[in-house]
mmCIF file of C-alpha atoms and ligand atoms in Angstrom:
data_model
loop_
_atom_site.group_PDB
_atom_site.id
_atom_site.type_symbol
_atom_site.label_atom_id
_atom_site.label_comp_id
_atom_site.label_asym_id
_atom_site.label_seq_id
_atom_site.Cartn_x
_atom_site.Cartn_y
_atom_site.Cartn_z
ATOM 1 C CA UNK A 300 3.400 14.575 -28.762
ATOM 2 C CA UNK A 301 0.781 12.591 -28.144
ATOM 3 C CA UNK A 302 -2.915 14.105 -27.146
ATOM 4 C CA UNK A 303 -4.850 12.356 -24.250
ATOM 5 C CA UNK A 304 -7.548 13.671 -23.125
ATOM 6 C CA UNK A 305 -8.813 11.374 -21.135
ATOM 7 C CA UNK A 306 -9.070 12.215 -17.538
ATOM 8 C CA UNK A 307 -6.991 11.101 -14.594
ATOM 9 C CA UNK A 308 -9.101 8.697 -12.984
ATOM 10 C CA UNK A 309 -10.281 5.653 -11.535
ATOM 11 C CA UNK A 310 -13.368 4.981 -10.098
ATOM 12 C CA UNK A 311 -12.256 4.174 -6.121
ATOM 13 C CA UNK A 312 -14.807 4.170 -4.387
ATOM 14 C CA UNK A 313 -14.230 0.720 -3.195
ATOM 15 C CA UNK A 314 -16.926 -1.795 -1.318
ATOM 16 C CA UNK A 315 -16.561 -1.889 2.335
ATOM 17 C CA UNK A 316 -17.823 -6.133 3.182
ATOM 18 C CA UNK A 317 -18.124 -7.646 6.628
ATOM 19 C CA UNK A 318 -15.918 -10.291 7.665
ATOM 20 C CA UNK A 319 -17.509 -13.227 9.205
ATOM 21 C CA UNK A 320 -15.567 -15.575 11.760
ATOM 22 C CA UNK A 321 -16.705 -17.567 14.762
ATOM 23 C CA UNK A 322 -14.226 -14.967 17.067
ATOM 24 C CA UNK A 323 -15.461 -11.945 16.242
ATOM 25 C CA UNK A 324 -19.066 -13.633 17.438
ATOM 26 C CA UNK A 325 -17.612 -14.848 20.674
ATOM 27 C CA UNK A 326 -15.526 -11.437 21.212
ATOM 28 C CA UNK A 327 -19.181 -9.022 20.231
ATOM 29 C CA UNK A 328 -17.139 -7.004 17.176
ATOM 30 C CA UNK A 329 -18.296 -6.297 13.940
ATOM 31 C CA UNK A 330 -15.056 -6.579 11.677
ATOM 32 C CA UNK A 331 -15.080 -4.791 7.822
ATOM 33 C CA UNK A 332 -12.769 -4.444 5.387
ATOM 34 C CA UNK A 333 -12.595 -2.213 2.626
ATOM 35 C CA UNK A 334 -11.565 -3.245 -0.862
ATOM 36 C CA UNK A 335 -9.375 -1.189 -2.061
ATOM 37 C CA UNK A 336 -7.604 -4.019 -3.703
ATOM 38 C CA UNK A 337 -10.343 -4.140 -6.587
ATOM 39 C CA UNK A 338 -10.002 -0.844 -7.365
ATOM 40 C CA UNK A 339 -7.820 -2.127 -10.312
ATOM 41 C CA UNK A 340 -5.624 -5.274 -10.854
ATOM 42 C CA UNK A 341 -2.389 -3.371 -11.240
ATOM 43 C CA UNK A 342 -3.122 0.078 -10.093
ATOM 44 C CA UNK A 343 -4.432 -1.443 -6.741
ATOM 45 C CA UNK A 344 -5.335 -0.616 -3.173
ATOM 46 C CA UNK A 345 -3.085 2.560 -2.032
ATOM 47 C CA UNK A 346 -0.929 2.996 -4.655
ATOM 48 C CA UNK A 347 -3.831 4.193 -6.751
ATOM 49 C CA UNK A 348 -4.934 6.607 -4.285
ATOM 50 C CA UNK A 349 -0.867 7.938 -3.794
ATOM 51 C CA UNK A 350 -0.870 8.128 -7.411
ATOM 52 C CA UNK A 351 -3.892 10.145 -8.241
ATOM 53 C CA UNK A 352 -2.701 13.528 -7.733
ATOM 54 C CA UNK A 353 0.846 13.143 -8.933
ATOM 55 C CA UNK A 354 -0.579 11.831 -12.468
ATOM 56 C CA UNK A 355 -2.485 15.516 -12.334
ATOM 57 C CA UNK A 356 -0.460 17.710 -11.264
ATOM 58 C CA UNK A 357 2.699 16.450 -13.804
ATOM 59 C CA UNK A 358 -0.415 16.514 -16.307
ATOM 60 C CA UNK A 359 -0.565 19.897 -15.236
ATOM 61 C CA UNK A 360 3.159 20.708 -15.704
ATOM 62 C CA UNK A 361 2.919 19.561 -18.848
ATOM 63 C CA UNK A 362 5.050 16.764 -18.159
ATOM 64 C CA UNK A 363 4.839 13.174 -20.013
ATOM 65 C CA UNK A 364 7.550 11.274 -18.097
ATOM 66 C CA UNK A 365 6.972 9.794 -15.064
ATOM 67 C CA UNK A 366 10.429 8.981 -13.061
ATOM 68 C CA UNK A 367 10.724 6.632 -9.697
ATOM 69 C CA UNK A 368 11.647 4.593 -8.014
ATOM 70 C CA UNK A 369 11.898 0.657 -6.375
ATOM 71 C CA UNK A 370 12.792 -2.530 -5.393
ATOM 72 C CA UNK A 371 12.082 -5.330 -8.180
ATOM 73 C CA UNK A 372 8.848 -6.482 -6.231
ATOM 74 C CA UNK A 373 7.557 -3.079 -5.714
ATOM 75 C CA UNK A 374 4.205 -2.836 -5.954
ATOM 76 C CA UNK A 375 4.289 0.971 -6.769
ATOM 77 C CA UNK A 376 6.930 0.239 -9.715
ATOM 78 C CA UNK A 377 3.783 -1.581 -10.990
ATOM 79 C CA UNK A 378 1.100 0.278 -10.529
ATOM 80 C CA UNK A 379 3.237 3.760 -11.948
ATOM 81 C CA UNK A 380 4.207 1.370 -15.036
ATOM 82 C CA UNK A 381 0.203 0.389 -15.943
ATOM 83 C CA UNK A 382 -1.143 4.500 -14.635
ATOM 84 C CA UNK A 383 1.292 5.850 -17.190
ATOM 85 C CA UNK A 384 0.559 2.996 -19.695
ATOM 86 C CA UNK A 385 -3.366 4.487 -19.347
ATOM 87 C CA UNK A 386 -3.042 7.794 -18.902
ATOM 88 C CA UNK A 387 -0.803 8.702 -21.549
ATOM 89 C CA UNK A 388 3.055 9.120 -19.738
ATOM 90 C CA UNK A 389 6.325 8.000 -20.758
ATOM 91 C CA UNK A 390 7.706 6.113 -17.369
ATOM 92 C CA UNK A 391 11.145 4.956 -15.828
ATOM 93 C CA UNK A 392 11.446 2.695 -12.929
ATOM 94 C CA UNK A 393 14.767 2.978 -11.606
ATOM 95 C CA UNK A 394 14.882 -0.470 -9.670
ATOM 96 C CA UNK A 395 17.303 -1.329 -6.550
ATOM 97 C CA UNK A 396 19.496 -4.247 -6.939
ATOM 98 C CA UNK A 397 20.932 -6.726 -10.282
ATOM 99 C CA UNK A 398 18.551 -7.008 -12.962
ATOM 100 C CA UNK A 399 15.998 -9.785 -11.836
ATOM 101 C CA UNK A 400 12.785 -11.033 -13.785
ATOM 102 C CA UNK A 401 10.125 -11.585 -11.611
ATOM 103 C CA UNK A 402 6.476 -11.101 -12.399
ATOM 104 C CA UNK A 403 6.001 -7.620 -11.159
ATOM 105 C CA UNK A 404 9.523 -6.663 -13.675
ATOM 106 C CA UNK A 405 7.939 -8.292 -16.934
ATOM 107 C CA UNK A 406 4.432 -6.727 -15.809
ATOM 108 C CA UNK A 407 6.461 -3.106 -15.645
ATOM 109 C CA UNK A 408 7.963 -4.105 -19.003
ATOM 110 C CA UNK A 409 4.457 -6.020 -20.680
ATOM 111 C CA UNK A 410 3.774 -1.873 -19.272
ATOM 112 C CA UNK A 411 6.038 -0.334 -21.562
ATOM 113 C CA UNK A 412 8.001 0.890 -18.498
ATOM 114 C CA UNK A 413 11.972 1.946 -18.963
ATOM 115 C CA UNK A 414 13.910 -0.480 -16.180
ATOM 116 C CA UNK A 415 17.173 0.914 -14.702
ATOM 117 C CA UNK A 416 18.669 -1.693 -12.626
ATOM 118 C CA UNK A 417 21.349 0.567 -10.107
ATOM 119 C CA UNK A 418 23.187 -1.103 -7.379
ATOM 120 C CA UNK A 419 21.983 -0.759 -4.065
ATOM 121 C CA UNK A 420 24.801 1.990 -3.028
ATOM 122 C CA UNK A 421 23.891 4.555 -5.719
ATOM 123 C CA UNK A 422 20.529 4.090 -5.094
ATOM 124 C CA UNK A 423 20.367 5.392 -1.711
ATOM 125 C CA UNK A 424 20.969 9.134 -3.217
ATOM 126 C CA UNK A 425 17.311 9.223 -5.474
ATOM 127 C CA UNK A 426 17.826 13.239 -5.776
ATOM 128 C CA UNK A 427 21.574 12.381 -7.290
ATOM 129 C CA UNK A 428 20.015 9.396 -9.430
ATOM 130 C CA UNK A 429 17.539 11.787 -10.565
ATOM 131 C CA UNK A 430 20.206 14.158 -11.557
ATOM 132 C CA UNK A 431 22.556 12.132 -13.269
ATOM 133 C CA UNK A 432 19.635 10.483 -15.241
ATOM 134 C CA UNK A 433 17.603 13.033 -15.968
ATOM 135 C CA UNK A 434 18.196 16.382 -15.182
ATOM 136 C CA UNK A 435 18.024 17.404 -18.975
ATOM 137 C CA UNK A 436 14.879 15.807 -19.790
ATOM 138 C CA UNK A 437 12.115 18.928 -19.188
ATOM 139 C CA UNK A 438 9.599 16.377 -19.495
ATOM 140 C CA UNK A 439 10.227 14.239 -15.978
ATOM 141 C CA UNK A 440 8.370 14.178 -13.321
ATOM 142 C CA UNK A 441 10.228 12.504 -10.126
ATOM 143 C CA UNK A 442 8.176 10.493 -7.829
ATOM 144 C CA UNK A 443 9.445 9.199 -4.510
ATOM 145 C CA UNK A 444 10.093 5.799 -4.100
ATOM 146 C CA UNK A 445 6.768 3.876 -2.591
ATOM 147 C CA UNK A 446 4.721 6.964 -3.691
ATOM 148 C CA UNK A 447 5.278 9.105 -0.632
ATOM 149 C CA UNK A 448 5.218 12.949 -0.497
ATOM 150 C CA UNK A 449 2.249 15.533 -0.392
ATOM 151 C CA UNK A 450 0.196 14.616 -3.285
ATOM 152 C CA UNK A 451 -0.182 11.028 -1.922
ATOM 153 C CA UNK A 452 -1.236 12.339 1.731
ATOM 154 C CA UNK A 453 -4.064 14.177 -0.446
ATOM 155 C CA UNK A 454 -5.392 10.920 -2.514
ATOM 156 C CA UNK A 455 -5.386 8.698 0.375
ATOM 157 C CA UNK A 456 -6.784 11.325 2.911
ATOM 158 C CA UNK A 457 -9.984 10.719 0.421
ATOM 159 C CA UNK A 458 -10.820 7.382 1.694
ATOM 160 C CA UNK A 459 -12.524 8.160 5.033
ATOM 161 C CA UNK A 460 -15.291 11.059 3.463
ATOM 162 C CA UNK A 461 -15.728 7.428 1.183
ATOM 163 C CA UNK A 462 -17.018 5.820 4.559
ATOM 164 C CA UNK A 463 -20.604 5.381 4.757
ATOM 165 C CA UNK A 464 -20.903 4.011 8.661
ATOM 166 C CA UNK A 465 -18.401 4.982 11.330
ATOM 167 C CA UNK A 466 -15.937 2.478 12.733
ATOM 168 C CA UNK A 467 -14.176 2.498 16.123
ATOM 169 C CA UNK A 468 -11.164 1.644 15.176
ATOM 170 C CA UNK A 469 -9.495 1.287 11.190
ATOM 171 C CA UNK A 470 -6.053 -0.916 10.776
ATOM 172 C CA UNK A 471 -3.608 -0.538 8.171
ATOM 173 C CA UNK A 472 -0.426 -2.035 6.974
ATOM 174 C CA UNK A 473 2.703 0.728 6.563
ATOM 175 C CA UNK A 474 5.723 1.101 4.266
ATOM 176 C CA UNK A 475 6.811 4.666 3.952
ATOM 177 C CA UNK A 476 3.667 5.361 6.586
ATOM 178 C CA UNK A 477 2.165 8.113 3.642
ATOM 179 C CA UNK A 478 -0.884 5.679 3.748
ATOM 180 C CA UNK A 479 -1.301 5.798 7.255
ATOM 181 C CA UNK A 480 -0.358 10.026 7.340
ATOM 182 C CA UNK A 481 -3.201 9.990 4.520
ATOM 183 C CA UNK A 482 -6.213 8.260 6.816
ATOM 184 C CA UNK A 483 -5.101 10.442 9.707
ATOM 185 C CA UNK A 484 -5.598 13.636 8.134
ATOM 186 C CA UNK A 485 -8.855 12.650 6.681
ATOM 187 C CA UNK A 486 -10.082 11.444 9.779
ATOM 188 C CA UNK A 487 -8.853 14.747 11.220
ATOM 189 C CA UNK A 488 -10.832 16.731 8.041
ATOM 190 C CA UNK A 489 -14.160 14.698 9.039
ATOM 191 C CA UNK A 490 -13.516 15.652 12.744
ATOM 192 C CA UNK A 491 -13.708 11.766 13.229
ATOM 193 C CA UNK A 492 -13.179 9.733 16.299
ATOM 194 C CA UNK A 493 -12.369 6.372 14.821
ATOM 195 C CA UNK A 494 -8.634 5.438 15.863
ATOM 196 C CA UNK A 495 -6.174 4.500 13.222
ATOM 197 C CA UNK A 496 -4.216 1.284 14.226
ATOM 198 C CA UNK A 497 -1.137 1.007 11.948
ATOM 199 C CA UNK A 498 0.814 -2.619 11.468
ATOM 200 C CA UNK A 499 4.505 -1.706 10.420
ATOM 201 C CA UNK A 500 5.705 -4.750 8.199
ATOM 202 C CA UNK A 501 8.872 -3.923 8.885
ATOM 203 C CA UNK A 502 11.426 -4.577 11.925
ATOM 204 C CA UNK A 503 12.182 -1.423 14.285
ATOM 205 C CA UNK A 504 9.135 0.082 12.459
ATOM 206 C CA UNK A 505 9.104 3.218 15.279
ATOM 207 C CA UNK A 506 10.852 5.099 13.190
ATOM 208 C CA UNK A 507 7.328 5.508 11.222
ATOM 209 C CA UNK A 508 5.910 7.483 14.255
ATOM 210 C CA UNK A 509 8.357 10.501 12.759
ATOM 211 C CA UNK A 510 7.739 9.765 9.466
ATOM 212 C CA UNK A 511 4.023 9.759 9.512
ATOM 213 C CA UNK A 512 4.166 13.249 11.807
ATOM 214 C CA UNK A 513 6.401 14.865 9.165
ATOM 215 C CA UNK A 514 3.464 15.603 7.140
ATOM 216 C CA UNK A 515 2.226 17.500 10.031
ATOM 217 C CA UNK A 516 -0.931 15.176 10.632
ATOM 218 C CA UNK A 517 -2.111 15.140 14.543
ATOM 219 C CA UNK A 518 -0.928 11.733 15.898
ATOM 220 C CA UNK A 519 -3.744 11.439 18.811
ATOM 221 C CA UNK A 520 -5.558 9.211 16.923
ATOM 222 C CA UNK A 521 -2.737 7.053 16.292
ATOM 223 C CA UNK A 522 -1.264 3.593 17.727
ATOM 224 C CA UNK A 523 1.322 2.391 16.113
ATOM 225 C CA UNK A 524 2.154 -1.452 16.353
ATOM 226 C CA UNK A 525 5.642 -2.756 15.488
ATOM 227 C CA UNK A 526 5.675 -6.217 16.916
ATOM 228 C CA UNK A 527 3.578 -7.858 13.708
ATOM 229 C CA UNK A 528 7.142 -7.737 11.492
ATOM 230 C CA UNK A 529 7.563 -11.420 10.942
ATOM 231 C CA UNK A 530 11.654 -11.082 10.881
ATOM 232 C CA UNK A 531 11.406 -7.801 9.053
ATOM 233 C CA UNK A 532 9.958 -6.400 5.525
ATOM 234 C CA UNK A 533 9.226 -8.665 3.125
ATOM 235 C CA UNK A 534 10.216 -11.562 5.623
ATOM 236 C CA UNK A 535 7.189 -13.653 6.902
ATOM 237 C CA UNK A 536 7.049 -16.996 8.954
ATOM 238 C CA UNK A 537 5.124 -20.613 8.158
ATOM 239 C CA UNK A 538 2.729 -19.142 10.523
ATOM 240 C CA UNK A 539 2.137 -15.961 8.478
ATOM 241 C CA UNK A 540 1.490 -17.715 5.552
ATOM 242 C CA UNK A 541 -0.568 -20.610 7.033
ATOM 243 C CA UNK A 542 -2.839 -17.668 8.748
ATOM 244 C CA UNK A 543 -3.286 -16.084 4.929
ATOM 245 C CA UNK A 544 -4.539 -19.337 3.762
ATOM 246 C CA UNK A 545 -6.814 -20.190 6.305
ATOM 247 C CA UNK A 546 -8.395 -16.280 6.002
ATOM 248 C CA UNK A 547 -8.232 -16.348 2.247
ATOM 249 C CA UNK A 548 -9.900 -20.039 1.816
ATOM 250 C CA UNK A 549 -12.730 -18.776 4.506
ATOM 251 C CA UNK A 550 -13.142 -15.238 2.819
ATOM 252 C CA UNK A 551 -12.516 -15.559 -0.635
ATOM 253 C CA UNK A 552 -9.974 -12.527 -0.199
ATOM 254 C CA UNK A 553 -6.431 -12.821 -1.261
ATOM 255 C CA UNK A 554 -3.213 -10.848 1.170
ATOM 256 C CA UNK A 555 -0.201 -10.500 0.545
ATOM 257 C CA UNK A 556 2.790 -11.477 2.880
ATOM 258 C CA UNK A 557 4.710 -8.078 2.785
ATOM 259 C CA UNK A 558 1.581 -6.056 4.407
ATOM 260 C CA UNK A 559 -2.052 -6.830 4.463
ATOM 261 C CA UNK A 560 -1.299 -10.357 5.667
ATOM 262 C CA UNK A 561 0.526 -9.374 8.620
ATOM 263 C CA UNK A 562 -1.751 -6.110 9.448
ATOM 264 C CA UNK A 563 -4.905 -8.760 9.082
ATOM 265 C CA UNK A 564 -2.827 -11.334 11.735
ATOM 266 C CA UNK A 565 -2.431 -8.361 14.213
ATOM 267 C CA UNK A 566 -6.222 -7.485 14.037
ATOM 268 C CA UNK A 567 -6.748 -11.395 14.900
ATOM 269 C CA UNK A 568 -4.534 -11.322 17.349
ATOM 270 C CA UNK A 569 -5.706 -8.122 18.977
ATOM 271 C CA UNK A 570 -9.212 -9.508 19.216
ATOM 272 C CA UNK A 571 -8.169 -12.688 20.712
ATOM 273 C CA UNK A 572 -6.099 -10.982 23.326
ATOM 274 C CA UNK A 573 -9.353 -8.444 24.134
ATOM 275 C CA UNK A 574 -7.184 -5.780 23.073
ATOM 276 C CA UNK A 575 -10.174 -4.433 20.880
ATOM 277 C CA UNK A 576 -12.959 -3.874 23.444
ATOM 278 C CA UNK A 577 -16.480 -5.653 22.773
ATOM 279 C CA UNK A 578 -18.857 -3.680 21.053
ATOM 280 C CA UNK A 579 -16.371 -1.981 18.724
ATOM 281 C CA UNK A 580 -16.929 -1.655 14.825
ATOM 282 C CA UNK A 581 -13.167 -2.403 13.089
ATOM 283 C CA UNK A 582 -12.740 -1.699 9.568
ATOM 284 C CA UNK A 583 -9.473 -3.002 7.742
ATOM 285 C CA UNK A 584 -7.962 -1.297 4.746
ATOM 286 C CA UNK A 585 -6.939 -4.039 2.538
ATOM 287 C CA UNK A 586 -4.275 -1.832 0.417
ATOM 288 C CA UNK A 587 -3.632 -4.463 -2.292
ATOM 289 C CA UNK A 588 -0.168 -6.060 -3.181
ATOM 290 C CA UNK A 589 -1.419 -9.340 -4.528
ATOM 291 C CA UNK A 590 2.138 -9.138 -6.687
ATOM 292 C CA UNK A 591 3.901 -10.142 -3.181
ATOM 293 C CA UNK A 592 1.938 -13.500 -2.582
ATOM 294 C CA UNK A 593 2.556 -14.779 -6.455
ATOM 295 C CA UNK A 594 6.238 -14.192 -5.488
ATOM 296 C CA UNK A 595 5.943 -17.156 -3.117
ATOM 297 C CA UNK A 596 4.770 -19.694 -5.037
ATOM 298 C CA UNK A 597 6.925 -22.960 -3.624
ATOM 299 C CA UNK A 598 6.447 -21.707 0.241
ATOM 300 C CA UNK A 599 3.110 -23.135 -0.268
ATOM 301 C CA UNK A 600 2.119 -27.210 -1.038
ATOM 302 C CA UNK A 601 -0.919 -29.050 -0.595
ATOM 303 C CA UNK A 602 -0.522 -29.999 3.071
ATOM 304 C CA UNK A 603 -3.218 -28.886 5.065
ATOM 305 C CA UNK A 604 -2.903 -25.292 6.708
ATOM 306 C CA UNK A 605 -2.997 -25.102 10.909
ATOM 307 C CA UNK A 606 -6.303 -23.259 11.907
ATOM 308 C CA UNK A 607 -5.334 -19.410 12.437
HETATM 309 C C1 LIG B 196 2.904 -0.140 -0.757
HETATM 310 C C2 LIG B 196 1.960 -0.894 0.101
HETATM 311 C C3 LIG B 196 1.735 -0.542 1.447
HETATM 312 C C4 LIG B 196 2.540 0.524 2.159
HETATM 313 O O1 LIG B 196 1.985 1.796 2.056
HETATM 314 P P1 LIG B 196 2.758 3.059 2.674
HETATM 315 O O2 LIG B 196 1.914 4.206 2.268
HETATM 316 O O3 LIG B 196 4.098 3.109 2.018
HETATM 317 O O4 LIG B 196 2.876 2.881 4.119
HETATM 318 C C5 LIG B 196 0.769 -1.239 2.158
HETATM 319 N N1 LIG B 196 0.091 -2.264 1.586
HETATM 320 C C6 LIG B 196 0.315 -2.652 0.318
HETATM 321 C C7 LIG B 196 -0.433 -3.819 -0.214
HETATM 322 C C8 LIG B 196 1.250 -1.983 -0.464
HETATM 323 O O5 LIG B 196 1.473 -2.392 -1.721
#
């Protein structure tokens, strides 16, 4: 086997940079974001931080094969291909659907990532996929689809002790909600009073209420908001994606249509409607997934974008 001794890490401390736009001056907020999307190209935003700990503790175990799981534009599937590409680990992406080739599959492949394509039926069971693929090999180390599970609530609790000012209120996109589970129990460890909004890019997202609680994380803090879904995950609208490009050519910051585009419409939207009170410091978490956008290369032509 193979000796690396580097260590497991990045370094994550990402900027926090103020946005500027002529409605945060007429509605008296401050807005920030926090770049967690340059915390590495393909290891980016919060898959990095759910990543972290699972890397050392199967480093620990003194296992060198990571296992998961995904759709074929999953940005996790990605970001485990390149962490066990650096870090020394053998990996397997076990990948919902036909085979495809997409950019994110050939980046897991340029990765040296092992694709299983399984259909979507057998991959509803991950436990029996696990199993069946395997349960021989000493050497794997199963992580959850999306990253979700313990170790991730410990890497991305880390971002708020990161936080040099206080904010009022922080907004991020959800998925599995671990991210979101993560920022509450950090705010909760820095007896914080900041309020966690939390966008759900999917449709009937109030199911994430129960999944974010099941890692026993006090939901005070917490608003969930489930009418930002844009049809439903991975869906968006012309509107969606002429919003991005009006915020991206002002900012010089790229989102993604799956998440941080529609969590960065909702904290437009809340502002305009004076849902976010005057006076009040915002900070967005801009969790990466610049994979989803390149996936939508013809929804966008040279026409000029409607104002957001
Ligand atoms: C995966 C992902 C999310 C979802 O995170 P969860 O912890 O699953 O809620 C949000 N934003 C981006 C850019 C992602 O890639």
């Amino acid at each position: 086997m193979e000796i690396h001794k580097e260590i497991i890490t990045l370094n994550i401390n990402s900027p926090v940079e103020e946005l500027y736009d002529p409605l945060f001056t007429e509605k008296h907020v401050k807005v920030f974001i926090k770049r967690d999307d340059l915390i590495h190209p393909f290891i980016s935003g919060n898959k990095w931080r759910k990543l972290k700990y699972n890397l050392r503790l199967a480093r620990e175990l003194g296992k060198d094969h990571l296992v998961t799981f995904g759709g074929a534009y999953s940005n996790h599937l990605v970001a485990t291909a390149c962490a066990a590409a650096k870090f020394g680990f053998k990996a397997t992406g076990i990948v919902r659907g036909e085979e495809r080739k997409n950019p994110s599959m050939m980046l897991c492949l340029m990765f040296g990532m092992n694709l299983v394509f399984v259909d979507r039926e057998r991959y509803r069971d991950k436990n029996d996929l696990f199993d069946q693929y395997f349960q021989n090999d000493k050497n794997a180390y199963l992580i959850n689809e999306g990253g979700s599970g313990k170790e991730a609530l410990k890497g991305c609790a880390e971002l708020i002790p990161e936080l040099e000012q206080s904010f009022d209120h922080i907004f991020c996109a959800a998925g599995t909600g671990t991210t979101a589970a993560g920022l509450l129990k950090g705010l909760e460890q820095n007896r914080s009073e900041t309020h966690l909004h939390v966008i759900s890019s999917l449709k009937n997202g109030a199911f994430l209420e129960g999944e974010i609680s099941k890692y026993g994380v006090n939901l005070q803090k917490l608003t969930l908001h489930c009418n930002y879904h844009f049809g439903g995950y991975a869906k968006s609208t012309p509107e969606l994606l002429n919003f991005m490009r009006t915020f991206s050519s002002s900012t010089g910051i790229l989102l993604d249509q799956v998440y941080t585009g529609k969590m960065v419409y909702a904290v437009y939207d809340m502002i305009r409607e004076d849902r976010i009170p005057a006076g009040s410091r915002v900070l967005l978490i801009h969790t990466g997934g610049l994979l989803g956008l390149l996936s939508q290369t013809e929804k966008f032509t040279s026409s000029s974008s409607s104002s957001a």
